[in-house]
XYZ file of C-alpha atoms in Angstrom:
357
model
C -30.641 -54.725 4.512
C -29.828 -52.576 1.507
C -29.141 -53.868 -1.978
C -25.432 -54.301 -2.572
C -24.426 -53.941 -6.194
C -21.328 -56.047 -6.984
C -18.206 -54.028 -7.721
C -17.933 -53.202 -11.387
C -21.681 -53.536 -12.038
C -22.930 -50.694 -14.198
C -26.498 -49.521 -13.736
C -27.487 -47.874 -16.969
C -30.579 -46.720 -18.743
C -31.994 -49.406 -21.000
C -34.757 -48.464 -23.415
C -35.973 -52.082 -23.421
C -36.865 -51.854 -19.731
C -39.910 -50.102 -18.284
C -39.807 -47.429 -15.625
C -40.870 -48.373 -12.112
C -44.553 -47.469 -11.696
C -45.704 -45.483 -8.645
C -46.441 -47.630 -5.562
C -49.986 -48.317 -4.386
C -49.533 -49.044 -0.688
C -47.183 -50.248 2.042
C -45.915 -53.394 0.315
C -45.354 -51.876 -3.111
C -43.824 -48.759 -1.544
C -41.292 -50.920 0.305
C -40.429 -52.953 -2.814
C -40.236 -49.790 -4.911
C -37.780 -48.187 -2.474
C -35.757 -51.389 -2.164
C -35.362 -51.699 -5.924
C -34.187 -48.098 -6.101
C -31.594 -48.837 -3.426
C -33.043 -46.409 -0.866
C -35.045 -48.857 1.237
C -33.256 -50.629 4.073
C -35.876 -53.200 5.045
C -38.804 -55.117 3.632
C -42.167 -56.019 5.196
C -42.527 -59.190 7.268
C -45.167 -61.908 7.406
C -47.481 -59.776 9.532
C -47.714 -57.177 6.779
C -48.353 -59.681 4.003
C -50.860 -61.654 6.095
C -52.964 -58.524 6.537
C -52.844 -57.480 2.872
C -55.742 -57.939 0.462
C -54.526 -60.846 -1.734
C -56.327 -59.366 -4.739
C -55.662 -55.725 -3.878
C -53.669 -53.105 -5.750
C -50.821 -53.053 -3.232
C -49.974 -56.748 -3.035
C -50.547 -57.388 -6.735
C -48.263 -54.533 -7.781
C -45.576 -55.524 -5.243
C -45.700 -59.097 -6.535
C -45.520 -57.908 -10.143
C -42.458 -55.776 -9.352
C -40.729 -58.789 -7.827
C -41.625 -61.051 -10.755
C -40.556 -58.564 -13.433
C -36.959 -58.966 -12.265
C -37.060 -62.444 -13.857
C -38.106 -60.960 -17.205
C -36.687 -57.657 -18.477
C -36.413 -55.891 -15.146
C -36.757 -52.146 -14.658
C -34.787 -49.165 -15.828
C -32.071 -48.185 -13.322
C -32.508 -51.400 -11.289
C -29.395 -53.641 -11.363
C -29.677 -57.205 -12.634
C -28.139 -58.514 -9.394
C -31.372 -57.716 -7.527
C -33.110 -60.637 -9.252
C -31.731 -63.055 -6.659
C -31.611 -60.767 -3.625
C -32.463 -63.122 -0.716
C -34.505 -60.603 1.277
C -36.614 -59.730 -1.740
C -37.118 -63.417 -2.511
C -38.304 -63.989 1.074
C -40.884 -61.234 0.736
C -41.959 -62.550 -2.666
C -42.507 -65.977 -1.133
C -44.739 -64.498 1.571
C -46.790 -62.587 -1.006
C -47.075 -65.699 -3.181
C -48.327 -67.670 -0.195
C -50.979 -65.048 0.532
C -52.101 -64.936 -3.110
C -52.128 -68.695 -3.698
C -53.915 -69.469 -0.430
C -56.661 -67.019 -1.393
C -56.972 -68.640 -4.826
C -57.176 -72.144 -3.411
C -59.860 -71.024 -0.966
C -61.990 -69.949 -3.931
C -61.205 -72.981 -6.098
C -62.046 -76.640 -5.667
C -64.977 -76.950 -8.029
C -63.042 -79.378 -10.230
C -60.732 -82.227 -9.307
C -61.216 -84.075 -12.591
C -59.357 -82.643 -15.576
C -61.945 -83.714 -18.163
C -64.674 -82.019 -16.140
C -62.628 -78.821 -15.963
C -62.052 -78.830 -19.724
C -65.727 -79.570 -20.442
C -66.682 -76.435 -18.524
C -64.306 -74.385 -20.685
C -65.952 -75.600 -23.875
C -69.443 -74.477 -22.822
C -70.314 -70.910 -23.778
C -73.644 -69.241 -22.889
C -75.917 -68.320 -25.785
C -75.813 -64.669 -24.684
C -72.251 -64.001 -23.620
C -71.426 -61.273 -21.142
C -67.633 -61.271 -21.395
C -65.333 -58.549 -22.672
C -65.157 -59.933 -26.199
C -68.966 -60.194 -26.318
C -69.265 -56.546 -25.301
C -66.633 -55.448 -27.797
C -68.170 -57.246 -30.751
C -71.659 -55.882 -29.973
C -71.067 -52.393 -28.607
C -67.352 -51.748 -28.259
C -66.022 -48.310 -29.154
C -62.602 -47.545 -30.522
C -61.564 -46.125 -27.139
C -62.694 -49.279 -25.352
C -60.663 -51.422 -27.748
C -57.663 -49.193 -27.032
C -58.202 -49.596 -23.289
C -58.467 -53.353 -23.669
C -55.239 -53.456 -25.677
C -53.461 -51.294 -23.091
C -54.514 -53.639 -20.274
C -53.648 -56.803 -22.161
C -50.255 -55.396 -23.153
C -48.972 -56.112 -19.636
C -48.928 -59.775 -20.700
C -49.137 -59.757 -24.486
C -45.824 -57.941 -24.940
C -44.212 -60.907 -23.197
C -46.608 -63.472 -24.667
C -45.556 -67.079 -24.051
C -42.524 -66.111 -21.935
C -43.967 -67.313 -18.586
C -44.888 -70.680 -20.071
C -41.319 -71.413 -21.126
C -40.411 -71.906 -17.472
C -42.253 -75.233 -17.488
C -40.373 -76.778 -20.426
C -37.367 -78.163 -18.486
C -39.809 -79.578 -15.919
C -41.606 -81.750 -18.466
C -40.513 -84.831 -20.370
C -41.508 -86.951 -23.346
C -44.762 -86.121 -25.128
C -45.597 -83.175 -22.888
C -42.240 -81.482 -23.458
C -42.196 -82.084 -27.225
C -45.723 -80.720 -27.693
C -45.133 -77.752 -25.404
C -42.040 -76.762 -27.375
C -43.944 -77.156 -30.655
C -46.646 -74.761 -29.465
C -44.131 -72.301 -28.060
C -42.189 -72.379 -31.347
C -45.351 -71.173 -33.047
C -45.917 -68.492 -30.379
C -42.418 -67.194 -31.031
C -42.969 -66.828 -34.759
C -41.402 -70.097 -35.934
C -37.995 -68.458 -35.851
C -39.055 -65.142 -37.450
C -38.869 -62.134 -35.148
C -41.507 -60.203 -37.095
C -43.992 -63.065 -36.615
C -43.583 -63.440 -32.851
C -46.973 -63.033 -31.229
C -45.593 -60.400 -28.854
C -44.364 -58.450 -31.873
C -47.734 -58.810 -33.595
C -49.364 -57.329 -30.511
C -46.913 -54.416 -30.545
C -47.957 -53.809 -34.149
C -51.606 -53.929 -33.070
C -50.914 -51.280 -30.455
C -49.235 -49.022 -32.987
C -52.230 -49.501 -35.274
C -54.518 -48.270 -32.482
C -52.350 -45.246 -31.709
C -50.914 -46.741 -28.513
C -47.293 -46.764 -27.400
C -46.037 -50.354 -27.873
C -43.105 -49.994 -25.467
C -42.792 -52.924 -23.064
C -44.457 -52.149 -19.724
C -45.752 -48.786 -20.929
C -49.260 -49.210 -19.479
C -48.378 -50.960 -16.226
C -49.379 -47.867 -14.246
C -52.823 -47.913 -15.877
C -53.449 -51.601 -15.151
C -55.394 -52.377 -12.003
C -55.093 -55.308 -9.628
C -57.453 -57.473 -11.697
C -55.114 -57.279 -14.693
C -51.980 -57.783 -12.604
C -53.465 -60.857 -10.918
C -53.971 -62.632 -14.259
C -50.345 -61.947 -15.198
C -48.939 -62.719 -11.753
C -50.634 -66.117 -11.793
C -48.523 -67.099 -14.814
C -45.296 -66.181 -13.056
C -46.380 -67.793 -9.783
C -47.009 -71.100 -11.528
C -44.160 -70.891 -14.005
C -41.349 -70.077 -11.588
C -41.944 -73.066 -9.299
C -41.326 -76.654 -10.334
C -43.834 -77.820 -7.734
C -46.564 -75.971 -9.638
C -45.786 -77.431 -13.073
C -49.131 -79.232 -13.237
C -51.024 -76.030 -12.472
C -49.003 -74.150 -15.110
C -49.973 -76.754 -17.704
C -53.612 -76.366 -16.660
C -53.306 -72.602 -16.932
C -51.755 -72.840 -20.393
C -54.458 -75.252 -21.539
C -57.211 -72.927 -20.300
C -55.772 -70.027 -22.296
C -55.417 -72.046 -25.490
C -58.859 -73.641 -25.278
C -60.726 -70.365 -24.707
C -58.632 -68.128 -26.952
C -59.935 -68.889 -30.433
C -63.659 -67.986 -29.961
C -62.808 -64.787 -28.074
C -60.211 -63.821 -30.687
C -62.802 -64.234 -33.452
C -65.153 -61.821 -31.687
C -62.445 -59.216 -31.067
C -61.282 -59.508 -34.666
C -64.840 -58.742 -35.761
C -64.916 -55.782 -33.367
C -61.670 -54.446 -34.847
C -63.132 -54.645 -38.340
C -66.337 -52.956 -37.209
C -64.519 -49.891 -35.871
C -62.269 -49.711 -38.928
C -59.032 -50.686 -37.200
C -56.000 -51.220 -39.395
C -54.622 -54.430 -40.826
C -52.181 -55.088 -37.976
C -54.901 -54.817 -35.314
C -57.098 -57.299 -37.167
C -54.203 -59.618 -38.023
C -53.203 -60.268 -34.414
C -56.607 -61.710 -33.555
C -57.045 -63.500 -36.884
C -53.719 -65.216 -36.220
C -54.961 -66.408 -32.833
C -58.240 -67.715 -34.245
C -56.307 -70.079 -36.503
C -53.282 -70.874 -34.348
C -55.098 -71.474 -31.080
C -57.669 -73.767 -32.671
C -54.730 -76.053 -33.546
C -53.010 -75.460 -30.206
C -56.154 -76.487 -28.332
C -55.998 -80.033 -29.666
C -52.250 -80.320 -29.169
C -52.282 -79.017 -25.618
C -55.138 -81.274 -24.524
C -53.934 -84.491 -26.148
C -50.176 -84.166 -25.881
C -49.194 -81.587 -23.256
C -51.855 -82.445 -20.679
C -52.210 -86.051 -21.828
C -48.446 -86.585 -21.840
C -47.965 -84.969 -18.431
C -50.674 -87.058 -16.797
C -49.418 -90.244 -18.447
C -46.055 -89.573 -16.796
C -47.345 -88.076 -13.545
C -51.022 -88.957 -12.981
C -50.830 -87.587 -9.436
C -50.737 -84.056 -10.920
C -54.336 -84.216 -12.175
C -55.608 -82.120 -9.273
C -52.944 -79.490 -9.921
C -53.896 -79.300 -13.592
C -57.544 -78.813 -12.615
C -56.545 -76.085 -10.146
C -54.578 -74.295 -12.878
C -57.635 -74.329 -15.143
C -60.009 -73.126 -12.437
C -57.719 -70.399 -11.063
C -57.189 -69.059 -14.582
C -60.915 -68.876 -15.295
C -61.610 -67.307 -11.910
C -59.119 -64.470 -12.388
C -60.119 -63.908 -16.010
C -63.736 -63.647 -14.879
C -62.726 -61.121 -12.202
C -60.965 -59.054 -14.838
C -63.884 -59.280 -17.267
C -66.330 -58.179 -14.561
C -64.129 -55.183 -13.753
C -63.772 -54.119 -17.392
C -67.385 -54.561 -18.477
C -68.656 -53.060 -15.233
C -66.603 -49.920 -15.805
C -67.714 -49.599 -19.418
C -71.387 -50.236 -18.719
C -71.240 -47.516 -16.067
C -69.881 -45.125 -18.684
C -66.378 -45.036 -17.211
C -62.885 -46.260 -17.979
C -61.419 -49.669 -17.156
C -57.993 -48.077 -16.613
C -56.621 -46.789 -13.312
C -55.060 -43.853 -15.144
C -56.442 -42.567 -18.469
C -54.075 -43.119 -21.363
C -53.676 -39.407 -21.999
C -52.841 -38.733 -18.326
C -49.882 -41.103 -18.150
C -46.428 -39.488 -17.915
C -45.072 -38.938 -21.398
C -48.429 -39.671 -23.009
C -48.578 -39.184 -26.721
C -46.535 -40.694 -29.520
C -43.871 -38.926 -31.501
C -44.521 -38.167 -35.130
C -42.588 -41.149 -36.410
C -44.376 -43.543 -34.053
C -42.520 -46.074 -31.944
C -42.406 -49.751 -32.770
C -42.286 -52.386 -30.085
C -39.081 -54.388 -29.759
C -40.684 -57.600 -28.619
């Protein structure tokens, strides 16, 4: 089947949408061609069943399918968002990814136990923020920002999907936290906008999706998990667990990265983004645990296992990403698939480009 664009639909260039990145294998090649309107068929279950669930090909193909629910891609019509053949393939890829995650999870079934594990940090940390605060170079901080931009330039968007699926205390608290994430009604204070300013401060291009080509499967998996959980009502408990894991672990890591930014002499905007998260997420942590998680489980106690899975899957994928990044740096290499300067159109114009998050 080929994509049929409804009569009268105009496909036009949109500077707010990223370009399609090059494919990385059979699945992403098929999705890439389908989105461009030149592919006539999509892979079947046999192809997805044989794909590496954490590999470059499946993770990019899944990201391409999910992006249609956000800003989409330049020259790809909006109508493709609900193309039934593409949705069938996305479902098969989601099944492959989630089954692999569940096979690796199961350490926690009790929510309090899962949260207790999040609050325990080793005396000598070995994560990305620990490396950056001790030994991080300016180029490593730029690489880290480029990788994180795949999510941070849409910060909080995936979590909004869960709001209509909650009620009472959980919904009210979730909206309160999201209101803060979106700048309390001020566009210039939106956390995604603050990250765009950070990128500009570090000499990076803050355009949405700009560094997708440079981001490997480990980065894409952390972002895809948000969409996987957020887009399905049945996974609302896991999405709440995921959100809680991010909020609980954010503040200490943000403090370390803020210190690293100061150490390398980064500008005010780069420091401000992480300072903001030190303060905001310390408050969010209490609200998400007591009201979002507490309210959800008061209403639907049977979702406790799903909340625990969301916490564990989040930590697992973040640990995978951290191991990839620190391993590359400790070996004297780059954590990016494609060096920043080798990306098409690399380099900023003289005026510099601001993000439009």
